[in-house]
């Protein structure tokens, strides 16, 4: 078998760009992930059906989350899990329940701020609209208006003379409502527009989960195209790598564990939902996998005790204009390989034994790696790693790719780092 390091190269980054463009919402992301896994031989299971002891690749979809796993031939009920964790959601602007609003002859869309987005990055961009529509019969329809539909206009400098000296100050309620036309405001216009776009009968939509996205596609950047700029890399970069790695691991000659991909929704606002990492979804799926193979509670306990999770999320590359904001001896760099994320206060779940797991995977893949730790004077972010460890009692290691402009409408990373991460994930899932 070829070494994992030889499997993915810059072609992986090209494919990531395709995935990002096709995934303007978490619902599109999991649909695209499912389609890719089906092509690799995985099949979807319904949570409401009884599960059998069959081997092979399987996955469960719920809202904006996907849990996928591969049961190799001869797997015992107590076979441990190797898990790659990620999240599908990104900070953005979400459409409110009564979306039609406006003022002074402008028609606008009422939005709510989701997660810790950099508000100024949504200004003066051509914006589309995507998400899911739920019909009165309970069926769901993905929608993606990927054209210049709306815009959040910034106030001209002539009317805000101090903006370049005192800084831009944005009120989330008053200043972030996009415009999408002129004229009188009519309740129901936005949903009627979407029904027409989707060829649905007027009045057929009963509910919606809609969000704004920048329509500018991902692009290579720099003299030598060594950088990648694009939307939603936090954290679809990790989701895409996890899908590719799981598909590759499912073709391995021999596995003595069960490789798993767990991509959750709602990480950006705390993970507390039925599709978030702090919900029961992952635990339920893993337990049902054990029990469907004739396992007992003892088998379940053994499988979880032997499990390891690589929680993959983006981290901070050293910023050339703000280097003092970083720890002076930890400066992750673009194209330096995946980062090991460490925080002794358990904002990240990594410990010394977890570090060894990560380093061994990188060495097997022939991939360089780096370490991230926060400046002691700056509060540290967090991710699904500590939640996964605490909720399920599973050893967890927090890793990721170093990026700039995290939580911007458009982020930046090294163009080599996505495939270096994917190679590390394959080595981890196959080991």
XYZ file of N, CA and C in Angstrom, residues 330-341 358 362 368-372 401-402 417:
66
model
N 5.605 30.493 20.274
C 4.739 29.601 19.489
C 4.128 30.416 18.352
N 4.702 30.286 17.165
C 4.268 31.060 16.008
C 3.937 30.128 14.842
N 2.749 29.508 14.849
C 2.387 28.644 13.717
C 2.367 29.428 12.406
N 2.893 28.803 11.369
C 3.033 29.473 10.084
C 2.262 28.728 8.997
N 1.800 29.470 8.009
C 1.120 28.872 6.876
C 2.045 27.912 6.152
N 1.489 26.773 5.741
C 2.204 25.695 5.061
C 3.255 25.034 5.944
N 3.136 25.217 7.260
C 4.023 24.536 8.199
C 3.477 23.222 8.692
N 2.328 22.791 8.170
C 1.712 21.547 8.609
C 0.665 21.776 9.667
N -0.082 20.727 10.021
C -1.152 20.863 11.017
C -0.596 21.269 12.372
N -1.459 21.902 13.169
C -1.055 22.380 14.490
C -1.659 21.509 15.585
N -0.877 21.323 16.638
C -1.347 20.707 17.877
C -1.772 21.850 18.797
N -3.014 21.850 19.261
C -3.565 22.951 20.046
C -3.561 22.555 21.529
N -0.777 12.316 18.100
C -0.711 13.225 16.961
C 0.658 13.168 16.285
N 1.560 12.133 12.371
C 2.300 13.003 11.452
C 3.550 12.314 10.921
N 5.035 17.549 8.311
C 5.530 18.423 9.383
C 4.366 18.881 10.258
N 4.687 19.297 11.482
C 3.627 19.742 12.387
C 4.131 20.878 13.262
N 3.181 21.576 13.897
C 3.486 22.749 14.713
C 2.638 22.710 15.989
N 2.945 23.610 16.914
C 2.186 23.694 18.163
C 1.613 25.096 18.321
N 0.368 25.160 18.761
C -0.262 26.434 19.088
C -0.604 26.477 20.573
N -5.622 23.430 11.356
C -4.798 24.142 10.385
C -4.724 25.600 10.799
N -3.549 26.194 10.708
C -3.345 27.589 11.087
C -3.844 28.507 9.975
N -1.499 23.234 3.448
C -1.921 22.726 4.754
C -3.167 21.836 4.709
